[in-house]
PDB file of C-alpha atoms and ligand atoms in Angstrom:
ATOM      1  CA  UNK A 213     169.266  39.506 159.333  1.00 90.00           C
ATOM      2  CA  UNK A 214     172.758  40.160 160.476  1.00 94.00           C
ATOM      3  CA  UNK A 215     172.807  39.261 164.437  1.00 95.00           C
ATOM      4  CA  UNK A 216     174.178  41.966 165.411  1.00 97.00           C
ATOM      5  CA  UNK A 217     171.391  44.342 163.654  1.00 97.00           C
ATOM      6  CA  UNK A 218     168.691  42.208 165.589  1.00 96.00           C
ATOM      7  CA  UNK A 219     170.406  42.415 168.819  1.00 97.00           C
ATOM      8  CA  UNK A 220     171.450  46.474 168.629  1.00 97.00           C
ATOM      9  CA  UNK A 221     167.058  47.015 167.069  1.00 97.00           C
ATOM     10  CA  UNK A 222     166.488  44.810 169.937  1.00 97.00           C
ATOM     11  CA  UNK A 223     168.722  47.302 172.497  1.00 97.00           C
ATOM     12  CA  UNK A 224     166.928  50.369 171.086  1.00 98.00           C
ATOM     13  CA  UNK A 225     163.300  48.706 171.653  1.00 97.00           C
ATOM     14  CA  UNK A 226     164.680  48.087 175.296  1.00 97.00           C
ATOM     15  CA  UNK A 227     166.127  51.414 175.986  1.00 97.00           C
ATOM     16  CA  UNK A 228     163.053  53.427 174.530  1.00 97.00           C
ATOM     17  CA  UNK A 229     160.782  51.253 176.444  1.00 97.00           C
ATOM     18  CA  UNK A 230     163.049  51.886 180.060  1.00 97.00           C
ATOM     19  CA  UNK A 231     163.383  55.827 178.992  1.00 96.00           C
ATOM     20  CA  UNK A 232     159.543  56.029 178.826  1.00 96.00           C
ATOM     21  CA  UNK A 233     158.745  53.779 181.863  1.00 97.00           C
ATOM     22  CA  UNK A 234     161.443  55.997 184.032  1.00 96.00           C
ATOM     23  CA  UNK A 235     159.872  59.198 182.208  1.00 97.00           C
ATOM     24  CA  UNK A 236     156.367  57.874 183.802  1.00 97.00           C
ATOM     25  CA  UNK A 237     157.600  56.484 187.245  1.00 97.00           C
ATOM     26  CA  UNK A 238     159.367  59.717 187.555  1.00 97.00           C
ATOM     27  CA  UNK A 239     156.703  62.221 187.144  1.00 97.00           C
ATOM     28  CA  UNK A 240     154.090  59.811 188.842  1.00 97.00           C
ATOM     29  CA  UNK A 241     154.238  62.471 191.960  1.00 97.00           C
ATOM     30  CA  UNK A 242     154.041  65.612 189.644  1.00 97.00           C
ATOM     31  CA  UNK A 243     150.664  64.038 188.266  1.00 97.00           C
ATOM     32  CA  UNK A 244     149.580  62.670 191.864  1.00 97.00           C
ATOM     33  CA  UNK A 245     150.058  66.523 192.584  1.00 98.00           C
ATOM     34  CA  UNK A 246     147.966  67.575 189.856  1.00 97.00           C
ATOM     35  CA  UNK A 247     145.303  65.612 190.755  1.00 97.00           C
ATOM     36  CA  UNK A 248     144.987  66.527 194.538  1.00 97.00           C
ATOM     37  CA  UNK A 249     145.248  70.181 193.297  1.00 98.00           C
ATOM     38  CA  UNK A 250     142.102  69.464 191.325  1.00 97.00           C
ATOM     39  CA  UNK A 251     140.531  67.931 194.951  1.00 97.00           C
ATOM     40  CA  UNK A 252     141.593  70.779 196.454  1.00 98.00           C
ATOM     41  CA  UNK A 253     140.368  73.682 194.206  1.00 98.00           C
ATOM     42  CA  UNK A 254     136.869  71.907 194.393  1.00 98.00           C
ATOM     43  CA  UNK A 255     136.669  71.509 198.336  1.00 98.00           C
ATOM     44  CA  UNK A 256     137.363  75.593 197.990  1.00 98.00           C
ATOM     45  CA  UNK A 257     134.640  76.156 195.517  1.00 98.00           C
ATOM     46  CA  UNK A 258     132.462  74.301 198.066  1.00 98.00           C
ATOM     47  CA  UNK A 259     133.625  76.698 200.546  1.00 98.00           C
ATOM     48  CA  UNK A 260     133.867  80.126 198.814  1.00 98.00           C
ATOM     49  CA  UNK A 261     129.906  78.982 197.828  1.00 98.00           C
ATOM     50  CA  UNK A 262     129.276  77.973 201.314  1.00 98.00           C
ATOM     51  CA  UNK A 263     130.520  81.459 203.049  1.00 98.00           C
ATOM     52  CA  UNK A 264     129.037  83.105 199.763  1.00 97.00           C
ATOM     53  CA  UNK A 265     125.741  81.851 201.830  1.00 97.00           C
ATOM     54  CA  UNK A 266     126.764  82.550 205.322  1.00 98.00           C
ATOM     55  CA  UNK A 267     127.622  85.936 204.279  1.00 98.00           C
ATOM     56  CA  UNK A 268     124.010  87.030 202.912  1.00 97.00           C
ATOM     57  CA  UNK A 269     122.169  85.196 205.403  1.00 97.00           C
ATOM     58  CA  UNK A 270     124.436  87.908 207.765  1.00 98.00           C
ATOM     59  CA  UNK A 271     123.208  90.683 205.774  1.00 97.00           C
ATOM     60  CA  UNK A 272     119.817  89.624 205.678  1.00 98.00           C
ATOM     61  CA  UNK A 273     119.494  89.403 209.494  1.00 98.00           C
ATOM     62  CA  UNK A 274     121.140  92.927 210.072  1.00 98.00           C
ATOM     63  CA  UNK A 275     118.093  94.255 207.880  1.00 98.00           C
ATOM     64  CA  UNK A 276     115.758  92.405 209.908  1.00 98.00           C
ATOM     65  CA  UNK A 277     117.278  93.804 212.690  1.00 98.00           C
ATOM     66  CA  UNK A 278     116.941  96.931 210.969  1.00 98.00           C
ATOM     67  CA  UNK A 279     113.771  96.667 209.724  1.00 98.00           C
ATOM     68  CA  UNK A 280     112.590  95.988 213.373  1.00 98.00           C
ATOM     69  CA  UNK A 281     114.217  99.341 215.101  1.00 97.00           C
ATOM     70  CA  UNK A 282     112.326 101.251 212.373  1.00 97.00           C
ATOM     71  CA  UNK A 283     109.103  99.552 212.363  1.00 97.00           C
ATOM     72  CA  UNK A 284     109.947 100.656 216.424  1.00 96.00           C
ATOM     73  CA  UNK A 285     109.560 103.972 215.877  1.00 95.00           C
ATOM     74  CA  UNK A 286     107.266 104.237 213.469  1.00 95.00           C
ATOM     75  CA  UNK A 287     104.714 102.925 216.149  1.00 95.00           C
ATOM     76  CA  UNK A 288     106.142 105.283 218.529  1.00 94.00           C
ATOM     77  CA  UNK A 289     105.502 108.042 216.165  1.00 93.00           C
ATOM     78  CA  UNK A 290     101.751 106.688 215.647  1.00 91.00           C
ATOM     79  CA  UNK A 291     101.061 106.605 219.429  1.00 92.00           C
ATOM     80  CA  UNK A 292     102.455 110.180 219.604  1.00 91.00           C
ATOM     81  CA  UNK A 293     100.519 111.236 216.697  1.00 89.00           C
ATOM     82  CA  UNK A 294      97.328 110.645 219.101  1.00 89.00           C
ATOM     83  CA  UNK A 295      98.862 113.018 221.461  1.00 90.00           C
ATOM     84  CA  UNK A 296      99.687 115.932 219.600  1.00 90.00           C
ATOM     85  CA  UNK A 297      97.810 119.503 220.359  1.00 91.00           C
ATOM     86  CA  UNK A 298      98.474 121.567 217.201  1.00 94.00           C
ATOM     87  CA  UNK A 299      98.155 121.521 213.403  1.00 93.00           C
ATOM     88  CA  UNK A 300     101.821 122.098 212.466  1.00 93.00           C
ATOM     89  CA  UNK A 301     102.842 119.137 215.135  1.00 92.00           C
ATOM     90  CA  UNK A 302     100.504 116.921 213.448  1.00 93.00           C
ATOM     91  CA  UNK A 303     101.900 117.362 210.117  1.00 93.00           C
ATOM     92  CA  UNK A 304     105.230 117.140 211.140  1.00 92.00           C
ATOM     93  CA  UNK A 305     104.642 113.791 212.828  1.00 93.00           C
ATOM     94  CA  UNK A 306     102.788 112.847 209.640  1.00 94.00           C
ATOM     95  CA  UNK A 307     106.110 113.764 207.726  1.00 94.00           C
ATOM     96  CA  UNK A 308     108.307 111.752 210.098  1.00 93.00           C
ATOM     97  CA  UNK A 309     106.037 108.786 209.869  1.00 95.00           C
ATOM     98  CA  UNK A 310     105.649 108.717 205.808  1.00 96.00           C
ATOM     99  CA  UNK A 311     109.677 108.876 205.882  1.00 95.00           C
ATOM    100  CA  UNK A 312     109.234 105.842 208.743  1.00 95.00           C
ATOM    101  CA  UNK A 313     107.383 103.918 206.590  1.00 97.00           C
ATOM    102  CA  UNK A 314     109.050 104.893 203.253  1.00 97.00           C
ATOM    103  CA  UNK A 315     112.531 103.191 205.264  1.00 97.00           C
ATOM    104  CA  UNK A 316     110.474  99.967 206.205  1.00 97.00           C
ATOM    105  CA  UNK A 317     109.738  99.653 202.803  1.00 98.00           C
ATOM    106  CA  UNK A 318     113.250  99.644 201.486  1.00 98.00           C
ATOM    107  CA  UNK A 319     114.518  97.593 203.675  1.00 98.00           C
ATOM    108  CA  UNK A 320     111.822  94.814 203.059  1.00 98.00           C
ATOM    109  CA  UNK A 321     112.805  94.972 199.548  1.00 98.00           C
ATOM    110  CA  UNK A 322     116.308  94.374 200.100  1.00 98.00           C
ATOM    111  CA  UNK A 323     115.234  91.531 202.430  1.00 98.00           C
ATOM    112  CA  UNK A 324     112.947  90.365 199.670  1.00 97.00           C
ATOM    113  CA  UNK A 325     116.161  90.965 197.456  1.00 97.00           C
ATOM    114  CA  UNK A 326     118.329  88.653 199.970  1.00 97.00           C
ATOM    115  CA  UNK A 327     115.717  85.786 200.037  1.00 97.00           C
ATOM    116  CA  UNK A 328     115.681  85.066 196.139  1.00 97.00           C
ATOM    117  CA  UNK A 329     119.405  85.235 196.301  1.00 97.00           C
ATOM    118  CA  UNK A 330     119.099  82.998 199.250  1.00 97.00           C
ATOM    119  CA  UNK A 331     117.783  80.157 196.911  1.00 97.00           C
ATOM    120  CA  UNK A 332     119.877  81.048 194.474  1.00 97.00           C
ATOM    121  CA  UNK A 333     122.984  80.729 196.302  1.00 98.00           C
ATOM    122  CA  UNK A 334     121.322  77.868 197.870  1.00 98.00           C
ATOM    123  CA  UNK A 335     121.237  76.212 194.233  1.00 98.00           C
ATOM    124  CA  UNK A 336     125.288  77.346 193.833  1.00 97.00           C
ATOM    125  CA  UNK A 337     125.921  75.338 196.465  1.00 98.00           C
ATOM    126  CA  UNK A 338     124.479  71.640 195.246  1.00 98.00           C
ATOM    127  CA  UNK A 339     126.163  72.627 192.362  1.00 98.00           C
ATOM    128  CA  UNK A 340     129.924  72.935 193.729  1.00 98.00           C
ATOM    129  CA  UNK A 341     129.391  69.787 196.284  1.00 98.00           C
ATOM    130  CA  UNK A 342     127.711  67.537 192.815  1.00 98.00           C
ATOM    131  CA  UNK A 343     131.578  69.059 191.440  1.00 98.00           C
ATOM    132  CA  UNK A 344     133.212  68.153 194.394  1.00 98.00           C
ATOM    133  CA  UNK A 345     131.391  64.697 194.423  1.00 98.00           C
ATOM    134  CA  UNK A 346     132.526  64.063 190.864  1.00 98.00           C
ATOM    135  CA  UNK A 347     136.051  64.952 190.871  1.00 97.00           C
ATOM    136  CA  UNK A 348     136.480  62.670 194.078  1.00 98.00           C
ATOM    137  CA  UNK A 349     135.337  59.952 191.608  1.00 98.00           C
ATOM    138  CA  UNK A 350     137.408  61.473 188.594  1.00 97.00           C
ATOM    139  CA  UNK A 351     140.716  61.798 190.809  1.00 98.00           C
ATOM    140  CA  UNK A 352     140.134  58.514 192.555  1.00 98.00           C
ATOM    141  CA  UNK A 353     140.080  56.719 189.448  1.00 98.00           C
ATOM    142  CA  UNK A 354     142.949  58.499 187.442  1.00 97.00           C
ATOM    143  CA  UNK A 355     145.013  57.755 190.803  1.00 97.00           C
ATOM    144  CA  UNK A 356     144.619  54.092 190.422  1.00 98.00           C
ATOM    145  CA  UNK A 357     145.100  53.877 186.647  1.00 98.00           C
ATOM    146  CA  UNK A 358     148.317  55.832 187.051  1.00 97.00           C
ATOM    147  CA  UNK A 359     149.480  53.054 190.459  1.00 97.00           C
ATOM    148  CA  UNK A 360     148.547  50.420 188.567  1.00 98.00           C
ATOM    149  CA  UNK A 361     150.435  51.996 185.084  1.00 97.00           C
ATOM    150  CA  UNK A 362     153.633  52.581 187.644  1.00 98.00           C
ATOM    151  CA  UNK A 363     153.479  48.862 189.262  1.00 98.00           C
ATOM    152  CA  UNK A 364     152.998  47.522 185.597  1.00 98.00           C
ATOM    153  CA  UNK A 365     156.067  49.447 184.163  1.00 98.00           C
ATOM    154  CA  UNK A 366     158.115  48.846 187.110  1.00 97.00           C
ATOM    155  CA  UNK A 367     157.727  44.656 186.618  1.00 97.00           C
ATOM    156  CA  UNK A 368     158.044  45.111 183.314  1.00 97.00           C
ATOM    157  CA  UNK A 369     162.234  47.566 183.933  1.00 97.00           C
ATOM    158  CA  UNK A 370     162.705  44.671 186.201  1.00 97.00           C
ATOM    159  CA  UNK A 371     161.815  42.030 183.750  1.00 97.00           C
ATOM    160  CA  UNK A 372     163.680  43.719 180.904  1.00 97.00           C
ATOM    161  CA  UNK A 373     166.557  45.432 182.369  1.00 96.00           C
ATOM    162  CA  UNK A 374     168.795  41.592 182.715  1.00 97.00           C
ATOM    163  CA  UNK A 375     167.509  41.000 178.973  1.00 96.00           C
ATOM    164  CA  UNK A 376     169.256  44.104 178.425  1.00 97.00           C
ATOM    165  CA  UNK A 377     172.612  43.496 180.375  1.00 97.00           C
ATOM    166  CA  UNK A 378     172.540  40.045 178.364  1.00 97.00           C
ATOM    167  CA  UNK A 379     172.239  42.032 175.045  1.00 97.00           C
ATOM    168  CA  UNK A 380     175.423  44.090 175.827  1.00 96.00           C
ATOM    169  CA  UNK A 381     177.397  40.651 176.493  1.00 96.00           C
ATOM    170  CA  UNK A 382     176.190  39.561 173.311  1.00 97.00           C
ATOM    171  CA  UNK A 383     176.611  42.328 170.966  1.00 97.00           C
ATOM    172  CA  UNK A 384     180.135  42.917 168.966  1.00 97.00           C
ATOM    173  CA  UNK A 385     182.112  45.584 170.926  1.00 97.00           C
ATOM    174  CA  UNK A 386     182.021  47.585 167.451  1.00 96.00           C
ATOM    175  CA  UNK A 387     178.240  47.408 167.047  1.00 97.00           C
ATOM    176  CA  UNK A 388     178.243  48.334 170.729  1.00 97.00           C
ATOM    177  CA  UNK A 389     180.461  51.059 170.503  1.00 98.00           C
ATOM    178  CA  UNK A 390     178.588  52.736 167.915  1.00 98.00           C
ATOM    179  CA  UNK A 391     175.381  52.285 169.329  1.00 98.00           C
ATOM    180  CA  UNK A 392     177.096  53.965 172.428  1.00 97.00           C
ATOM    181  CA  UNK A 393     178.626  56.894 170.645  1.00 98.00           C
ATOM    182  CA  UNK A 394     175.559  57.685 168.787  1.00 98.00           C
ATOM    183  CA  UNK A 395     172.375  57.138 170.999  1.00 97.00           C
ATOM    184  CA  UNK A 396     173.943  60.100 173.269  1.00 97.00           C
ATOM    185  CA  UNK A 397     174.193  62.295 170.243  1.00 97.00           C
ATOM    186  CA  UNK A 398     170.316  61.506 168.858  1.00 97.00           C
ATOM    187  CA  UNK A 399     168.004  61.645 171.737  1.00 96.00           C
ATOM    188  CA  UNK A 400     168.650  58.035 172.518  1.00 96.00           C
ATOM    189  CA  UNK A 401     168.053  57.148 169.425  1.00 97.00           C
ATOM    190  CA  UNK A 402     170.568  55.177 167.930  1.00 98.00           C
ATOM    191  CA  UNK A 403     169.322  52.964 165.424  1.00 98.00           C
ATOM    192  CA  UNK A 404     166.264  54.115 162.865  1.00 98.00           C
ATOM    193  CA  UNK A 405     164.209  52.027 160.089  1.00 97.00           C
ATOM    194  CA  UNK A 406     165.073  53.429 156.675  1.00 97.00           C
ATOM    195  CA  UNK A 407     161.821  53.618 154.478  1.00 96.00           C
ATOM    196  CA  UNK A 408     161.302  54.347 150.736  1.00 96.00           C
ATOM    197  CA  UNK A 409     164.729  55.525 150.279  1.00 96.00           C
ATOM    198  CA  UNK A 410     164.760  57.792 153.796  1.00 97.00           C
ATOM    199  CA  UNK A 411     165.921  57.292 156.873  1.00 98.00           C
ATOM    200  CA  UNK A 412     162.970  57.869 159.204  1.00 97.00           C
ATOM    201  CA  UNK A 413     164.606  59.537 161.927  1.00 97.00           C
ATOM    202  CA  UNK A 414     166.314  62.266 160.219  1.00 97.00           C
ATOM    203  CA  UNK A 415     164.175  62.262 157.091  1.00 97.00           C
ATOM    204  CA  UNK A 416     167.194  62.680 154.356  1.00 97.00           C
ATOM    205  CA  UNK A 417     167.191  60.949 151.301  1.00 97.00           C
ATOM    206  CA  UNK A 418     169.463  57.664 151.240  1.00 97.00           C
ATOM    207  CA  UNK A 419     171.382  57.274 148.155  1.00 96.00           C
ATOM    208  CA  UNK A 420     170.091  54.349 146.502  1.00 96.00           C
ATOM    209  CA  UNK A 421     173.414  52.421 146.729  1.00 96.00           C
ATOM    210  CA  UNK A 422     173.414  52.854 150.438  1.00 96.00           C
ATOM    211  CA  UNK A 423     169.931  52.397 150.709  1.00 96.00           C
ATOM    212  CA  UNK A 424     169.594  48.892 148.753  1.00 96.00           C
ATOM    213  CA  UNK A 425     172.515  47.627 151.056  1.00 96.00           C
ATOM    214  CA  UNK A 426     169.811  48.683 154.326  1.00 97.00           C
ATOM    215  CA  UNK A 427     167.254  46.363 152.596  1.00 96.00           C
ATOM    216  CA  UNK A 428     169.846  43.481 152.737  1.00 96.00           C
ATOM    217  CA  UNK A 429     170.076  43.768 156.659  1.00 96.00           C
ATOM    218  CA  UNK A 430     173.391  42.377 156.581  1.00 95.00           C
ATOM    219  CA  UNK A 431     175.933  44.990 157.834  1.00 96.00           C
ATOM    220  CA  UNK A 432     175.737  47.903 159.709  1.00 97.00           C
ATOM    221  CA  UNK A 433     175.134  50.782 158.195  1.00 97.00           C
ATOM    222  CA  UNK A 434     174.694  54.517 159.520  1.00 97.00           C
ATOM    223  CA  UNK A 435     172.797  57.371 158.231  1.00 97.00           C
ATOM    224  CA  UNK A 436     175.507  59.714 156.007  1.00 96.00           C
ATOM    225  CA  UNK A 437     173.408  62.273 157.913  1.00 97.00           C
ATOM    226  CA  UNK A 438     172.450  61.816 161.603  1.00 97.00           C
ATOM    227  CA  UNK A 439     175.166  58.753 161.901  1.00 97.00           C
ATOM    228  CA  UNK A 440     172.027  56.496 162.768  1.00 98.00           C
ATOM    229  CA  UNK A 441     172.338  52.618 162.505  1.00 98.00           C
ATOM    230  CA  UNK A 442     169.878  52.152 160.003  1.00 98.00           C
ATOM    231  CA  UNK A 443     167.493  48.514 158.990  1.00 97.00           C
ATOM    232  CA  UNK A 444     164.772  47.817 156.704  1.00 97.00           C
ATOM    233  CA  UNK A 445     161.590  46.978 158.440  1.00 94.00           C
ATOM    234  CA  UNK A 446     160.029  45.329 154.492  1.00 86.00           C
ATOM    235  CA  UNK A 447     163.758  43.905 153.316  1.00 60.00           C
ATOM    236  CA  UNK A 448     161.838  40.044 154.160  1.00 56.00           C
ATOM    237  CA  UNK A 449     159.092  41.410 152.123  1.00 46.00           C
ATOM    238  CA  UNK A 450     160.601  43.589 149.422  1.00 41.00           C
ATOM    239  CA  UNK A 451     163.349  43.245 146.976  1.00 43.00           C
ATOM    240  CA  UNK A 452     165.251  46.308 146.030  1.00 42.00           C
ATOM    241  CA  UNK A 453     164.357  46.280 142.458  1.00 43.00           C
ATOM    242  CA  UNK A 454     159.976  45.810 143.316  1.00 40.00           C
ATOM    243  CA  UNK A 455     158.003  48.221 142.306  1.00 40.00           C
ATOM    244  CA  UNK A 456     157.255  51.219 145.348  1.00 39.00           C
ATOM    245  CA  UNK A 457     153.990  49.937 147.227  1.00 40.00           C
ATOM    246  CA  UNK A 458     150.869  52.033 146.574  1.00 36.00           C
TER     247      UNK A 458
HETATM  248 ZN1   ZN B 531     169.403  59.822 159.383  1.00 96.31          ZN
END
């Protein structure tokens, strides 16, 4: 293969791999974000279940309360009850203490009502801490995958980045200065693999000239199309005239 194609395929490897590992490094905080927003939104599930609680148990003691000033007076009515001289005060004491005793009996069924959602909001609550529990784990671990992915990628820009600068003092200023006019114009991208008569990175159909020159490997050549520096991954492995691979 023409040195100059291995050097610029070589150049592309190294500036895809450095665009991706700043890409990563760079939005490491973004996804250190994400995750404590995840922490956070459980720890408030916890809580919103936790005053969900505090909040009934409230409600439940205010009946009691309740239920204790009426059970009050209903007692009071049944001591006056003894005391009363006529018929008509009689019944209307009975009629005050039936609607006495009618109250008590609501409210114990809204107490009744408060207890079952007592264990029920009791249950809610295990449920958002075994959450909680697990997306501490989750979290913890995705944080250290993603340090450790960081540390790896930044040893790895510092290991490549002189291979790189070496590359550039080795490369033909042409081959260079295509590879620098185009890679800003594609993405990066300056140099594709033409396969089966395409180039891969534009997809257009190579005339066969052009494209059994590619399978050579020994000159630069650049997509009609996109402009691409193009290279034949099979040309060790394939002649131009073989027969297309099943
Ligand atoms: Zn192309």
């Amino acid at each position: 293969m023409l040195t100059d194609l291995e050097r610029l395929i070589r150049l592309q490897q190294l500036d895809d791999f450095a665009e991706q590992a700043r890409r990563t490094i760079t939005e490491h905080p973004v996804r250190v974000q994400a995750l404590d927003d995840r922490l956070t939104a459980a720890r408030e599930h916890v809580a919103a279940a936790r005053q969900h609680a505090t909040d009934s148990q409230a409600a439940r003691r205010a009946l009691e309360k309740e239920l204790a000033t009426v059970q009050g007076r209903l007692s009071k009515f049944k001591d006056q009850l003894m005391e009363v001289k006529t018929n008509r005060e009689y019944q209307a004491m009975q009629k005050e203490i039936e609607v006495a005793q009618q109250e008590v009996r609501g409210i114990e069924d809204r107490i009744l009502e408060r207890m079952v959602e007592a264990d029920e909001l009791a249950a809610g609550i295990r449920q958002t801490e075994a959450a909680q529990a697990a997306a501490q784990k989750d979290v913890d671990r995705e944080r250290r995958a993603m340090e450790d992915d960081v540390a790896r990628l930044q040893s790895e820009l510092a290991r490549t980045t002189p291979q790189r600068q070496v590359i550039l003092t080795e490369i033909s200023a042409v081959a260079l200065s295509i590879y620098q006019t185009v890679a800003p114009q594609r993405k990066g991208q300056a140099v594709a693999e033409a396969r089966e008569g395409l180039c891969t990175a534009c997809h257009v159909r190579l005339r066969p000239k052009v494209f059994n020159d590619i399978l050579r490997n020994d000159a630069i050549i650049q997509c009609d199309s996109c402009q691409r520096i193009l290279y034949s991954a099979a040309a060790t492995s394939t002649t131009p005239n073989a027969s297309p691979s099943a």
